[in-house]
Coordinates of C-alpha atoms in Angstrom, one line a residue:
M303 CA 5.2 15.2 4.0
A304 CA 4.3 12.4 6.3
F305 CA 2.5 9.3 4.9
L306 CA 0.6 6.5 6.4
E307 CA 1.9 3.3 4.8
I308 CA -0.6 0.5 5.1
T309 CA 0.1 -3.1 4.3
I310 CA -2.7 -4.8 2.4
P311 CA -4.3 -7.4 2.9
P312 CA -6.3 -6.9 5.1
L313 CA -8.1 -3.9 3.6
P314 CA -8.7 -0.9 5.8
H315 CA -12.2 -1.1 7.2
Y316 CA -14.9 1.7 7.2
I317 CA -16.6 2.2 10.6
T318 CA -18.8 5.3 10.4
S319 CA -18.8 8.9 9.1
G320 CA -20.7 12.1 9.5
L321 CA -20.9 15.9 8.9
N322 CA -19.9 18.4 11.6
A323 CA -20.2 22.2 11.9
I324 CA -17.8 24.0 14.2
P325 CA -19.1 27.5 15.1
K326 CA -17.1 30.6 15.0
G327 CA -15.0 30.7 18.1
G328 CA -15.3 26.9 18.5
Q329 CA -12.7 24.3 18.1
H330 CA -12.2 20.6 17.3
P331 CA -12.5 18.5 20.5
S332 CA -9.3 17.2 22.1
R333 CA -9.1 13.4 22.4
S334 CA -6.6 10.8 23.2
N335 CA -6.1 7.2 22.0
I336 CA -9.5 6.7 20.4
Q337 CA -8.3 3.4 18.8
V338 CA -9.4 4.3 15.3
F339 CA -8.1 6.5 12.5
D340 CA -10.0 9.8 12.2
L341 CA -10.2 11.3 8.6
L342 CA -11.3 14.9 8.6
I343 CA -12.0 16.9 5.4
T344 CA -12.9 20.6 5.5
I345 CA -15.7 21.8 3.2
S346 CA -15.6 25.4 4.3
G347 CA -13.7 27.5 6.8
C348 CA -10.6 26.2 8.6
F349 CA -9.9 24.3 11.8
Y350 CA -6.6 23.9 13.7
I351 CA -5.4 20.6 15.2
G352 CA -2.2 19.2 16.7
E353 CA -0.8 15.7 17.0
D354 CA 2.4 15.2 18.9
D355 CA 4.8 17.8 17.4
A356 CA 2.8 18.3 14.2
R357 CA 0.4 21.2 13.7
F358 CA -2.3 21.2 11.0
E359 CA -4.3 24.1 9.6
V360 CA -7.0 22.2 7.6
G361 CA -8.7 24.6 5.2
S362 CA -11.3 24.1 2.5
G363 CA -10.5 21.2 0.2
Q364 CA -7.9 19.8 2.6
A365 CA -7.8 16.5 4.6
V366 CA -6.0 15.3 7.6
I367 CA -5.8 11.8 9.2
L368 CA -5.4 11.6 12.9
R369 CA -3.7 8.5 14.3
P370 CA -5.5 6.1 16.7
D371 CA -2.8 6.0 19.2
R372 CA -2.1 9.7 19.9
Y373 CA -3.4 12.7 21.7
H374 CA -5.1 15.3 19.5
F375 CA -5.8 18.8 20.6
A376 CA -7.1 22.1 19.2
T377 CA -4.3 24.6 18.6
Q378 CA -6.7 27.6 18.2
V379 CA -10.3 28.4 17.7
C380 CA -12.0 28.8 14.3
S381 CA -12.3 32.3 13.0
E382 CA -15.5 31.4 11.0
I383 CA -18.1 28.6 11.0
T384 CA -16.3 25.5 9.7
H385 CA -18.0 22.5 8.1
T386 CA -16.1 19.2 8.0
Y387 CA -16.7 15.6 7.0
W388 CA -15.4 13.1 9.4
L389 CA -14.8 9.3 9.0
H390 CA -13.5 6.7 11.4
F391 CA -11.7 3.6 9.9
H392 CA -9.7 0.7 11.2
V393 CA -6.6 -0.9 9.9
G394 CA -6.4 -4.6 10.8
G395 CA -3.0 -5.1 9.4
A396 CA 0.4 -3.5 9.6
W397 CA 0.8 0.3 9.2
E398 CA 3.4 2.9 10.0
L399 CA 3.9 6.7 9.7
I400 CA 6.8 7.4 7.4
N401 CA 8.7 10.4 6.0
P402 CA 10.0 9.7 2.5
A403 CA 12.4 12.7 2.9
A404 CA 14.5 10.6 5.2
V405 CA 16.0 8.2 2.6
A406 CA 18.2 5.5 4.0
P407 CA 20.9 3.9 1.8
V408 CA 19.6 1.0 -0.2
S409 CA 21.6 -2.1 -1.0
L410 CA 21.4 -4.0 -4.3
E411 CA 20.9 -7.1 -2.2
D412 CA 18.2 -8.0 0.3
P413 CA 18.5 -9.2 3.9
A414 CA 18.1 -12.9 4.7
P415 CA 14.4 -13.7 4.6
E416 CA 12.5 -15.0 7.6
E417 CA 11.3 -18.6 7.6
A418 CA 8.2 -18.7 5.5
V419 CA 5.0 -20.8 5.6
V420 CA 4.8 -22.8 2.3
E421 CA 1.6 -22.4 0.4
A422 CA 0.7 -23.4 -3.1
F423 CA -0.6 -19.9 -4.0
A424 CA 0.4 -17.5 -1.3
V425 CA -1.2 -14.0 -1.0
E426 CA 1.5 -11.4 -1.6
P427 CA 0.8 -8.2 0.4
F428 CA 1.3 -4.7 -1.0
T429 CA 1.4 -1.3 0.5
M430 CA -0.9 1.8 0.1
R431 CA 0.7 5.1 0.9
I432 CA -1.7 7.8 2.1
P433 CA -0.7 11.4 3.1
Q434 CA -1.5 12.3 6.6
F435 CA -2.2 15.9 5.4
T436 CA -3.0 16.8 1.9
T437 CA -4.8 19.2 -0.4
L438 CA -7.3 17.2 -2.4
Q439 CA -6.9 17.0 -6.2
H440 CA -10.7 16.7 -6.7
P441 CA -12.4 17.9 -3.6
E442 CA -15.9 18.0 -5.2
K443 CA -15.6 14.3 -6.1
M444 CA -14.6 13.6 -2.4
Y445 CA -17.6 15.6 -1.1
E446 CA -19.9 13.6 -3.5
I447 CA -18.6 10.3 -2.1
F448 CA -19.1 11.4 1.5
D449 CA -22.7 12.5 0.7
Q450 CA -23.4 9.0 -0.6
L451 CA -22.0 7.5 2.6
L452 CA -24.3 9.8 4.6
Q453 CA -27.3 8.7 2.6
L454 CA -26.5 5.1 3.3
Q455 CA -26.0 5.5 7.0
P456 CA -29.7 5.0 8.1
R457 CA -29.6 1.6 6.4
A458 CA -26.2 0.5 7.7
H459 CA -27.7 -2.5 9.4
V460 CA -28.3 -4.1 6.0
S461 CA -25.4 -6.3 4.8
S462 CA -25.6 -5.1 1.2
V463 CA -25.5 -1.5 2.4
R464 CA -22.4 -2.1 4.6
F465 CA -20.7 -3.6 1.6
A466 CA -21.6 -0.5 -0.5
Q467 CA -20.1 1.6 2.3
Q468 CA -16.9 -0.3 2.2
Q469 CA -16.7 0.2 -1.6
L470 CA -17.1 3.9 -1.2
F471 CA -14.5 4.0 1.5
Q472 CA -12.0 2.2 -0.8
E473 CA -12.6 4.9 -3.4
I474 CA -11.9 7.6 -0.7
L475 CA -8.6 6.0 0.0
Y476 CA -7.8 5.9 -3.7
H477 CA -8.4 9.6 -4.0
L478 CA -6.4 10.4 -0.9
A479 CA -3.4 8.4 -2.2
A480 CA -3.6 10.2 -5.6
S481 CA -3.7 13.6 -3.9
G482 CA -0.5 12.7 -2.0
E483 CA 1.6 11.8 -5.0
T484 CA 4.4 14.3 -5.6
D485 CA 6.4 14.5 -8.8
H486 CA 9.3 12.7 -7.0
A487 CA 7.1 9.9 -5.8
S488 CA 5.5 9.5 -9.2
A489 CA 9.0 9.4 -10.8
S490 CA 10.1 6.8 -8.3
R491 CA 7.0 4.7 -8.9
A492 CA 7.3 5.0 -12.7
C493 CA 10.9 3.8 -12.5
A494 CA 10.0 0.8 -10.3
E495 CA 7.1 -0.1 -12.6
K496 CA 9.2 0.1 -15.7
A497 CA 11.8 -2.2 -14.0
A498 CA 9.2 -4.7 -12.9
S499 CA 7.6 -4.7 -16.4
Y500 CA 11.0 -5.4 -18.0
L501 CA 11.8 -8.2 -15.6
R502 CA 8.4 -9.8 -16.2
Q503 CA 9.0 -9.8 -19.9
H504 CA 12.6 -11.0 -19.7
F505 CA 12.6 -13.2 -16.6
R506 CA 13.6 -16.3 -18.7
E507 CA 16.8 -14.5 -19.8
S508 CA 20.0 -13.6 -18.0
V509 CA 19.4 -10.0 -16.6
S510 CA 22.2 -8.2 -14.7
A511 CA 21.8 -4.9 -12.7
K512 CA 23.9 -3.1 -15.3
Q513 CA 21.8 -4.4 -18.2
L514 CA 18.6 -3.4 -16.4
G515 CA 20.1 0.1 -15.9
D516 CA 21.1 0.4 -19.5
E517 CA 17.6 -0.7 -20.7
L518 CA 15.8 1.8 -18.4
N519 CA 18.5 4.5 -18.7
F520 CA 18.8 4.8 -14.9
H521 CA 21.6 4.0 -12.5
P522 CA 21.2 0.5 -11.0
V523 CA 21.3 1.9 -7.4
Y524 CA 18.5 4.3 -8.2
I525 CA 16.4 1.4 -9.7
A526 CA 17.1 -0.7 -6.6
R527 CA 16.0 2.2 -4.4
C528 CA 12.8 2.7 -6.3
M529 CA 12.0 -1.1 -6.3
Q530 CA 12.8 -1.4 -2.6
K531 CA 10.4 1.5 -1.9
E532 CA 7.5 0.2 -4.2
Y533 CA 7.9 -3.5 -3.9
G534 CA 9.9 -4.1 -0.8
C535 CA 12.8 -5.9 -2.5
S536 CA 15.8 -5.4 -4.8
P537 CA 15.6 -6.1 -8.6
I538 CA 17.6 -9.3 -8.1
T539 CA 15.1 -10.7 -5.5
Y540 CA 12.1 -9.5 -7.6
L541 CA 13.5 -11.5 -10.6
L542 CA 14.1 -14.6 -8.4
K543 CA 10.5 -14.4 -7.0
L544 CA 9.2 -14.2 -10.6
R545 CA 11.2 -17.2 -11.7
V546 CA 10.3 -19.2 -8.6
G547 CA 6.6 -18.2 -8.9
H548 CA 6.5 -19.6 -12.5
A549 CA 8.4 -22.7 -11.4
K550 CA 5.8 -23.4 -8.7
L551 CA 3.1 -23.4 -11.4
L552 CA 5.0 -25.8 -13.5
L553 CA 5.8 -28.1 -10.6
L554 CA 2.0 -28.2 -9.8
Q555 CA 0.6 -28.4 -13.3
T556 CA 3.1 -30.5 -15.2
E557 CA 5.3 -33.6 -14.8
L558 CA 8.3 -31.9 -16.3
P559 CA 11.7 -32.8 -14.8
I560 CA 12.9 -30.3 -12.3
A561 CA 16.1 -29.6 -14.3
H562 CA 13.8 -28.8 -17.3
I563 CA 11.7 -26.5 -15.2
A564 CA 14.8 -24.7 -14.0
Q565 CA 15.7 -23.9 -17.6
E566 CA 12.1 -22.9 -18.6
V567 CA 12.1 -20.2 -15.9
G568 CA 15.5 -18.7 -16.6
F569 CA 18.0 -20.6 -14.4
E570 CA 21.1 -21.8 -16.2
Q571 CA 22.0 -24.3 -13.4
A572 CA 19.6 -26.7 -11.7
A573 CA 21.6 -26.4 -8.5
Y574 CA 21.2 -22.6 -8.3
F575 CA 17.5 -23.1 -9.1
A576 CA 17.1 -25.5 -6.2
A577 CA 19.0 -23.3 -3.8
S578 CA 17.0 -20.2 -4.8
F579 CA 13.7 -22.1 -4.5
T580 CA 14.6 -23.4 -1.1
K581 CA 15.6 -20.0 0.1
L582 CA 12.3 -18.4 -0.9
E583 CA 9.9 -21.3 -0.2
G584 CA 11.6 -23.1 2.7
M585 CA 11.8 -26.4 0.9
S586 CA 13.3 -27.9 -2.2
P587 CA 11.4 -28.0 -5.6
R588 CA 11.1 -31.8 -5.2
S589 CA 9.6 -31.6 -1.7
Y590 CA 7.3 -28.8 -2.9
R591 CA 5.9 -31.0 -5.7
Q592 CA 5.6 -34.0 -3.4
Q593 CA 3.7 -31.9 -0.8
F594 CA 0.9 -31.2 -3.2
S595 CA 0.8 -34.6 -4.9
Q596 CA 0.2 -36.7 -1.9
G597 CA -2.9 -38.9 -2.2
I598 CA -2.8 -38.8 -6.0

């Protein structure tokens, strides 16, 4: 199963939606590079659409997302009248089409980070994984949300209505993501979340990959693969980010000596703390503190 993996923020943005009826013997129109994502959900009947080498038969209770940068074409006519909801949305940030079945080897270490812009409280992006084609878990709930969107459409020029549409659209994305979760994906996510929870509770302690594996009863390589998939980094880097994040708060909110802060957040050696902090933040703990204390 192929997934659209969207990096957030920014949030995907709702544009417009509607209800369409394809007559018996009719077909979905062929289009190329329409510049927006096209979500199609079949209420009754079935339509047939192609994108590159992929072919989709979208029957009742099923959904497909067509990419903005591809040619889409009907592969055959409908054998009965087919009713579909359609929705156009835009992704302002990064996204890619991925196939989780193609699993690349995962290292316990992370590649060298790119130079970062230092901020007191940086926004950390996350990813949402949405299936390109799926059978909806709760189709009636999805139909209900689309009906609410259609009812709001005549007043879409009102700012409060536009905001309500965006909220409904986020709910649609949530239901799509839930429909695409396989048992394997759920197990992977559960493992990553258990590892993250353990690290958050024990970040002040010395935690090795073996210890984490023993606590979760999973092999360290499997845990690393799950965390890389869900959080984009290894357990080691996740732990370092936790410690440095807490250290940043202490540097900003207290006058504690840097060596003391290092111990408070789980570093046994101040030099290692300084090196780790500099690697992640692009400057030393002392420089970080000074940057936000100027003018005091």
